[in-house]
């Protein structure tokens, strides 16, 4: 069994990595938030501790998953964002080079400026906010300095369920749980949902096939926040009970003040060309996500 160290795996994506990887690999999963029995504590901002913990486990692969993912928090705390999302990636690359272990880094569709409708793996990023810049700088560092690496870019993440999902799906479902009869949804943001379990399975395939380099990795199909909301309401059978009010991003300018691209739609061009795309249609994955994680929630 290959040994895999997964740093920052207490969040949405880490949960899916653990579940998809645990039967095929020997794992060590760490985070600063030890919220599962299979996690242990490691703050990857501390290079010495990170190195010692990885060295001690002697993995065949180092997955550097964790980040500060709240865009507004990053905007207000840029030094912390850089330390966590960029400098810690530098630590991971140094460790991976030192131990001759390949590394996986997770990047984001949010690094583009949104002027194009679709972005493939070769389009040039142009980040608009602190979070996006900190993630893109991590990407550049990995590309320039790591000998053997995988960089996988995710889109609008769906996963983790009520306990861990910090993003759109859980925010909408929480409003509904709290009795909302009306949802205010932006009609000017476009992207590609990314189900954490599909993503973890696709990463596993790339690791098993010893693939290297950069891959866009999002669910099939392109969409908008508005369409995701309508599909979600249809899945939970509340399309006729809840009113969706279309608004522009201006409506949320105080709450969501970090600058976001209009379009962050990715195309899995490289995965497709290598015949290694196992990401499913976002509607299929959304239904599975809701059925698996939210059946008792509402
Ligand atoms: N969520 C998205 O929509 C999205 C989209 C594209 C790409 N990504 C990328 O996907 C990766 C996984 O994100 P996610 O969606 O799983 O986010 P998440 O749920 O916020 O999980 C990230 C985890 O990293 C932990 N972490 C933060 N600082 C750390 C540190 N110094 N040392 C160790 N662990 C630390 C977090 O702990 P705390 O909760 O205590 O901070 C959290 O448990 C990230 O690299 C993110 O940039 C996310």
Short mmCIF file of C-alpha atoms and ligand atoms in Angstrom, two decimals:
data_model
loop_
_atom_site.label_atom_id
_atom_site.label_comp_id
_atom_site.label_asym_id
_atom_site.label_seq_id
_atom_site.Cartn_x
_atom_site.Cartn_y
_atom_site.Cartn_z
CA UNK A 1 0.00 0.00 0.00
CA UNK A 2 1.27 3.47 -0.91
CA UNK A 3 1.55 5.90 2.01
CA UNK A 4 -0.04 9.31 1.59
CA UNK A 5 0.27 12.30 3.93
CA UNK A 6 -2.67 14.73 3.62
CA UNK A 7 -2.08 18.16 5.18
CA UNK A 8 -5.03 20.43 5.97
CA UNK A 9 -7.54 17.61 5.56
CA UNK A 10 -10.12 18.57 8.18
CA UNK A 11 -12.31 20.51 5.74
CA UNK A 12 -14.76 19.90 2.90
CA UNK A 13 -12.29 18.33 0.51
CA UNK A 14 -10.25 16.50 3.14
CA UNK A 15 -13.31 14.55 4.23
CA UNK A 16 -13.80 13.20 0.69
CA UNK A 17 -10.08 12.47 0.28
CA UNK A 18 -10.14 10.46 3.49
CA UNK A 19 -13.19 8.45 2.42
CA UNK A 20 -12.00 7.83 -1.15
CA UNK A 21 -8.38 7.07 -0.24
CA UNK A 22 -8.61 5.11 3.02
CA UNK A 23 -9.11 1.63 1.53
CA UNK A 24 -6.36 1.96 -1.08
CA UNK A 25 -3.62 3.84 0.74
CA UNK A 26 -2.10 4.09 4.20
CA UNK A 27 -2.97 7.62 5.30
CA UNK A 28 -1.79 10.26 7.72
CA UNK A 29 -4.29 13.12 7.82
CA UNK A 30 -3.54 16.36 9.68
CA UNK A 31 -5.15 19.77 10.25
CA UNK A 32 -5.20 22.61 12.78
CA UNK A 33 -8.85 21.74 13.39
CA UNK A 34 -8.82 18.16 14.72
CA UNK A 35 -12.51 17.46 14.18
CA UNK A 36 -12.32 13.72 13.32
CA UNK A 37 -10.81 10.67 15.02
CA UNK A 38 -8.67 10.06 11.90
CA UNK A 39 -7.03 13.51 12.11
CA UNK A 40 -4.01 14.64 14.08
CA UNK A 41 -2.74 18.16 14.73
CA UNK A 42 -0.31 19.89 12.41
CA UNK A 43 -0.05 23.57 11.59
CA UNK A 44 1.71 23.66 8.21
CA UNK A 45 2.74 27.29 8.70
CA UNK A 46 5.49 25.92 10.97
CA UNK A 47 8.11 24.51 8.57
CA UNK A 48 10.07 22.54 11.15
CA UNK A 49 7.00 20.81 12.57
CA UNK A 50 5.64 20.13 9.07
CA UNK A 51 8.96 18.60 7.97
CA UNK A 52 9.29 16.44 11.11
CA UNK A 53 5.73 15.12 10.86
CA UNK A 54 5.99 14.23 7.16
CA UNK A 55 9.49 12.78 7.57
CA UNK A 56 8.32 10.64 10.46
CA UNK A 57 5.50 9.15 8.32
CA UNK A 58 7.79 8.75 5.25
CA UNK A 59 4.99 8.98 2.66
CA UNK A 60 5.11 8.10 -1.04
CA UNK A 61 2.98 11.19 -1.79
CA UNK A 62 2.38 14.52 -0.03
CA UNK A 63 -1.06 16.08 -0.57
CA UNK A 64 -1.14 19.73 0.54
CA UNK A 65 -4.88 20.42 0.77
CA UNK A 66 -5.50 23.05 3.42
CA UNK A 67 -5.95 26.77 2.94
CA UNK A 68 -7.84 29.76 4.25
CA UNK A 69 -10.84 29.63 1.93
CA UNK A 70 -12.96 32.53 3.19
CA UNK A 71 -12.43 35.27 0.60
CA UNK A 72 -13.56 38.11 2.85
CA UNK A 73 -11.38 36.90 5.74
CA UNK A 74 -8.38 36.80 3.36
CA UNK A 75 -9.17 40.31 2.12
CA UNK A 76 -9.16 41.60 5.71
CA UNK A 77 -6.14 39.54 6.78
CA UNK A 78 -3.78 39.52 3.79
CA UNK A 79 -0.65 38.59 5.75
CA UNK A 80 -2.36 35.58 7.26
CA UNK A 81 -3.69 34.61 3.83
CA UNK A 82 -0.20 34.75 2.29
CA UNK A 83 1.30 32.81 5.20
CA UNK A 84 -1.30 30.05 4.99
CA UNK A 85 -2.02 29.89 1.26
CA UNK A 86 1.39 30.71 -0.25
CA UNK A 87 4.27 30.40 2.27
CA UNK A 88 2.94 27.07 3.56
CA UNK A 89 2.90 25.75 0.00
CA UNK A 90 6.55 26.75 -0.21
CA UNK A 91 7.11 24.62 2.91
CA UNK A 92 5.34 21.69 1.29
CA UNK A 93 7.45 21.98 -1.87
CA UNK A 94 10.68 22.16 0.13
CA UNK A 95 9.67 19.06 2.10
CA UNK A 96 8.65 17.19 -1.02
CA UNK A 97 11.97 17.97 -2.74
CA UNK A 98 13.97 17.06 0.36
CA UNK A 99 12.21 13.72 0.82
CA UNK A 100 11.92 13.07 -2.94
CA UNK A 101 8.15 12.71 -2.57
CA UNK A 102 5.74 13.96 -5.25
CA UNK A 103 3.35 16.69 -4.16
CA UNK A 104 -0.30 17.54 -4.87
CA UNK A 105 -1.46 21.16 -4.61
CA UNK A 106 -5.10 22.24 -4.91
CA UNK A 107 -5.72 25.41 -6.84
CA UNK A 108 -8.90 27.21 -7.78
CA UNK A 109 -10.93 28.46 -10.72
CA UNK A 110 -11.04 31.78 -8.86
CA UNK A 111 -7.58 32.78 -10.13
CA UNK A 112 -8.95 34.09 -13.45
CA UNK A 113 -10.22 37.61 -14.11
CA UNK A 114 -13.54 36.40 -15.48
CA UNK A 115 -13.42 38.30 -18.76
CA UNK A 116 -13.54 35.09 -20.78
CA UNK A 117 -16.53 32.77 -20.54
CA UNK A 118 -14.46 29.57 -20.19
CA UNK A 119 -10.94 28.80 -19.04
CA UNK A 120 -8.90 25.78 -20.05
CA UNK A 121 -5.72 24.50 -18.41
CA UNK A 122 -3.51 26.76 -20.58
CA UNK A 123 -5.32 30.09 -20.09
CA UNK A 124 -3.39 32.72 -18.19
CA UNK A 125 -4.61 33.51 -14.66
CA UNK A 126 -5.09 37.09 -13.49
CA UNK A 127 -6.30 36.98 -9.86
CA UNK A 128 -8.61 39.73 -8.62
CA UNK A 129 -8.59 39.35 -4.82
CA UNK A 130 -6.19 38.46 -2.01
CA UNK A 131 -7.37 34.85 -1.75
CA UNK A 132 -7.03 34.29 -5.49
CA UNK A 133 -3.60 35.90 -5.60
CA UNK A 134 -2.37 33.86 -2.64
CA UNK A 135 -3.55 30.66 -4.33
CA UNK A 136 -2.06 31.58 -7.71
CA UNK A 137 1.28 32.43 -6.08
CA UNK A 138 1.19 28.94 -4.55
CA UNK A 139 0.59 27.48 -8.00
CA UNK A 140 3.51 29.38 -9.51
CA UNK A 141 5.82 28.30 -6.70
CA UNK A 142 4.93 24.64 -7.15
CA UNK A 143 5.41 24.84 -10.93
CA UNK A 144 8.78 26.57 -10.67
CA UNK A 145 10.30 24.69 -7.76
CA UNK A 146 8.80 21.23 -7.44
CA UNK A 147 10.44 18.35 -9.21
CA UNK A 148 7.39 16.08 -9.33
CA UNK A 149 3.96 17.60 -8.79
CA UNK A 150 0.29 17.60 -9.55
CA UNK A 151 -1.75 20.80 -9.46
CA UNK A 152 -5.51 20.27 -9.65
CA UNK A 153 -7.86 23.25 -9.97
CA UNK A 154 -11.32 22.98 -8.44
CA UNK A 155 -14.37 25.17 -9.09
CA UNK A 156 -17.38 25.87 -6.84
CA UNK A 157 -16.82 23.20 -4.19
CA UNK A 158 -19.76 21.08 -3.02
CA UNK A 159 -19.09 18.66 -0.19
CA UNK A 160 -18.66 17.98 3.50
CA UNK A 161 -22.35 18.22 4.47
CA UNK A 162 -23.92 20.45 7.14
CA UNK A 163 -20.89 20.13 9.45
CA UNK A 164 -18.12 21.11 7.03
CA UNK A 165 -19.59 22.76 3.93
CA UNK A 166 -18.69 26.47 4.20
CA UNK A 167 -19.86 27.32 0.71
CA UNK A 168 -22.91 28.02 -1.44
CA UNK A 169 -24.95 24.80 -1.11
CA UNK A 170 -24.86 24.76 2.68
CA UNK A 171 -25.50 28.51 2.87
CA UNK A 172 -28.66 28.12 0.79
CA UNK A 173 -29.85 25.01 2.66
CA UNK A 174 -29.23 26.70 6.01
CA UNK A 175 -31.40 29.65 4.97
CA UNK A 176 -34.16 27.20 4.01
CA UNK A 177 -33.75 25.28 7.27
CA UNK A 178 -34.15 28.57 9.11
CA UNK A 179 -37.50 29.18 7.41
CA UNK A 180 -36.62 31.40 4.45
CA UNK A 181 -39.43 31.58 1.91
CA UNK A 182 -37.48 33.85 -0.38
CA UNK A 183 -33.89 33.47 -1.60
CA UNK A 184 -31.90 36.37 -3.04
CA UNK A 185 -29.56 34.92 -5.67
CA UNK A 186 -27.08 36.69 -7.93
CA UNK A 187 -27.71 36.41 -11.65
CA UNK A 188 -24.27 37.56 -12.81
CA UNK A 189 -21.90 34.86 -11.54
CA UNK A 190 -20.96 31.84 -13.64
CA UNK A 191 -18.89 28.80 -12.72
CA UNK A 192 -18.54 25.03 -12.56
CA UNK A 193 -19.53 23.10 -9.45
CA UNK A 194 -17.03 20.53 -8.20
CA UNK A 195 -18.18 17.64 -6.04
CA UNK A 196 -15.49 16.75 -3.52
CA UNK A 197 -15.92 12.98 -3.97
CA UNK A 198 -15.64 13.19 -7.77
CA UNK A 199 -12.56 15.37 -7.35
CA UNK A 200 -10.94 12.97 -4.87
CA UNK A 201 -11.63 10.01 -7.21
CA UNK A 202 -10.12 11.85 -10.17
CA UNK A 203 -7.03 12.85 -8.17
CA UNK A 204 -6.66 9.21 -7.09
CA UNK A 205 -6.69 8.12 -10.72
CA UNK A 206 -3.96 10.64 -11.58
CA UNK A 207 -1.81 9.59 -8.63
CA UNK A 208 -2.20 5.90 -9.49
CA UNK A 209 -1.15 6.65 -13.07
CA UNK A 210 1.80 8.78 -11.93
CA UNK A 211 0.53 11.83 -13.85
CA UNK A 212 2.32 15.16 -13.42
CA UNK A 213 1.55 18.81 -14.04
CA UNK A 214 -1.52 21.01 -14.05
CA UNK A 215 -5.12 19.83 -14.52
CA UNK A 216 -8.43 21.66 -14.43
CA UNK A 217 -10.77 19.35 -12.50
CA UNK A 218 -14.43 20.37 -12.29
CA UNK A 219 -17.75 18.63 -12.82
CA UNK A 220 -19.14 18.47 -16.34
CA UNK A 221 -21.56 21.16 -17.50
CA UNK A 222 -21.39 24.92 -17.05
CA UNK A 223 -23.78 26.93 -14.96
CA UNK A 224 -24.59 29.94 -12.78
CA UNK A 225 -25.45 30.55 -9.12
CA UNK A 226 -29.05 31.02 -10.22
CA UNK A 227 -29.26 27.70 -12.06
CA UNK A 228 -27.59 25.83 -9.17
CA UNK A 229 -30.19 27.28 -6.79
CA UNK A 230 -33.08 26.25 -9.05
CA UNK A 231 -31.69 22.74 -9.43
CA UNK A 232 -31.18 22.47 -5.67
CA UNK A 233 -34.78 23.53 -5.00
CA UNK A 234 -36.01 21.00 -7.52
CA UNK A 235 -33.97 18.19 -5.89
CA UNK A 236 -35.41 18.94 -2.43
CA UNK A 237 -38.92 19.39 -3.87
CA UNK A 238 -39.38 23.03 -2.87
CA UNK A 239 -39.39 24.75 -6.30
CA UNK A 240 -43.01 25.79 -5.86
CA UNK A 241 -42.70 26.86 -2.22
CA UNK A 242 -39.62 29.07 -2.27
CA UNK A 243 -39.39 32.24 -4.29
CA UNK A 244 -36.08 32.97 -5.99
CA UNK A 245 -35.38 36.69 -6.31
CA UNK A 246 -32.74 37.53 -8.92
CA UNK A 247 -30.31 40.24 -7.86
CA UNK A 248 -26.97 41.48 -9.14
CA UNK A 249 -23.74 41.08 -7.13
CA UNK A 250 -24.17 44.75 -6.11
CA UNK A 251 -26.90 43.55 -3.73
CA UNK A 252 -24.31 41.65 -1.65
CA UNK A 253 -21.48 44.18 -1.98
CA UNK A 254 -21.16 44.75 1.77
CA UNK A 255 -21.30 41.08 2.76
CA UNK A 256 -19.18 39.68 -0.10
CA UNK A 257 -16.77 42.53 -0.71
CA UNK A 258 -13.82 40.51 -2.09
CA UNK A 259 -13.68 40.95 -5.85
CA UNK A 260 -14.87 37.84 -7.69
CA UNK A 261 -14.64 37.07 -11.43
CA UNK A 262 -17.88 37.17 -13.38
CA UNK A 263 -17.00 33.84 -14.98
CA UNK A 264 -14.85 31.18 -13.35
CA UNK A 265 -16.01 28.39 -15.63
CA UNK A 266 -13.31 25.79 -16.18
CA UNK A 267 -13.01 23.22 -18.94
CA UNK A 268 -11.16 19.95 -18.21
CA UNK A 269 -9.30 20.12 -21.50
CA UNK A 270 -6.22 18.18 -20.41
CA UNK A 271 -8.15 15.52 -18.48
CA UNK A 272 -10.35 14.99 -21.55
CA UNK A 273 -7.45 14.86 -23.97
CA UNK A 274 -5.75 12.19 -21.83
CA UNK A 275 -9.03 10.31 -21.41
CA UNK A 276 -8.79 10.62 -17.62
CA UNK A 277 -11.86 12.73 -16.84
CA UNK A 278 -14.08 10.89 -14.33
CA UNK A 279 -15.89 14.04 -13.14
CA UNK A 280 -19.66 13.64 -13.52
CA UNK A 281 -22.30 16.13 -14.60
CA UNK A 282 -22.81 18.67 -11.79
CA UNK A 283 -26.55 17.95 -11.57
CA UNK A 284 -25.94 14.23 -10.97
CA UNK A 285 -23.27 15.00 -8.37
CA UNK A 286 -25.41 17.66 -6.67
CA UNK A 287 -28.27 15.18 -6.27
CA UNK A 288 -25.94 12.57 -4.82
CA UNK A 289 -24.47 15.17 -2.46
CA UNK A 290 -27.88 16.24 -1.18
CA UNK A 291 -29.14 12.65 -0.85
CA UNK A 292 -26.02 11.48 0.98
CA UNK A 293 -25.46 14.39 3.34
CA UNK A 294 -28.63 16.42 3.83
CA UNK A 295 -31.45 13.81 4.00
CA UNK A 296 -32.19 14.61 7.68
CA UNK A 297 -31.18 18.26 7.58
CA UNK A 298 -34.25 20.18 6.51
N1 LIG B 1 -14.02 25.65 -1.05
C1 LIG B 1 -13.95 25.97 -2.35
O1 LIG B 1 -14.93 26.44 -2.95
C2 LIG B 1 -12.66 25.74 -3.12
C3 LIG B 1 -12.65 25.96 -4.48
C4 LIG B 1 -11.48 25.75 -5.19
C5 LIG B 1 -10.34 25.32 -4.54
N2 LIG B 1 -10.36 25.14 -3.20
C6 LIG B 1 -9.13 24.69 -2.54
O2 LIG B 1 -9.35 23.37 -2.08
C7 LIG B 1 -8.53 23.11 -0.93
C8 LIG B 1 -9.38 22.50 0.16
O3 LIG B 1 -10.32 23.47 0.58
P1 LIG B 1 -11.71 23.09 1.26
O4 LIG B 1 -12.76 23.44 0.30
O5 LIG B 1 -11.64 21.71 1.83
O6 LIG B 1 -11.72 24.19 2.40
P2 LIG B 1 -11.98 24.05 3.96
O7 LIG B 1 -13.21 23.25 4.18
O8 LIG B 1 -11.88 25.43 4.50
O9 LIG B 1 -10.74 23.16 4.46
C9 LIG B 1 -9.44 23.67 4.58
C10 LIG B 1 -8.84 23.11 5.84
O10 LIG B 1 -7.50 23.62 5.98
C11 LIG B 1 -7.32 23.92 7.35
N3 LIG B 1 -6.21 24.82 7.59
C12 LIG B 1 -6.19 26.19 7.52
N4 LIG B 1 -4.99 26.66 7.91
C13 LIG B 1 -4.25 25.57 8.24
C14 LIG B 1 -2.91 25.43 8.74
N5 LIG B 1 -2.16 26.49 8.99
N6 LIG B 1 -2.45 24.18 8.97
C15 LIG B 1 -3.23 23.10 8.75
N7 LIG B 1 -4.49 23.17 8.29
C16 LIG B 1 -5.00 24.40 8.03
C17 LIG B 1 -8.64 24.54 7.73
O11 LIG B 1 -8.78 24.67 9.12
P3 LIG B 1 -9.74 25.88 9.67
O12 LIG B 1 -11.12 25.51 9.24
O13 LIG B 1 -9.53 25.84 11.13
O14 LIG B 1 -9.24 27.13 8.99
C18 LIG B 1 -9.61 23.55 7.10
O15 LIG B 1 -9.86 22.45 7.94
C19 LIG B 1 -7.90 24.46 -0.58
O16 LIG B 1 -6.58 24.48 -1.04
C20 LIG B 1 -8.75 25.48 -1.32
O17 LIG B 1 -8.04 26.64 -1.64
C21 LIG B 1 -11.50 25.32 -2.48
#
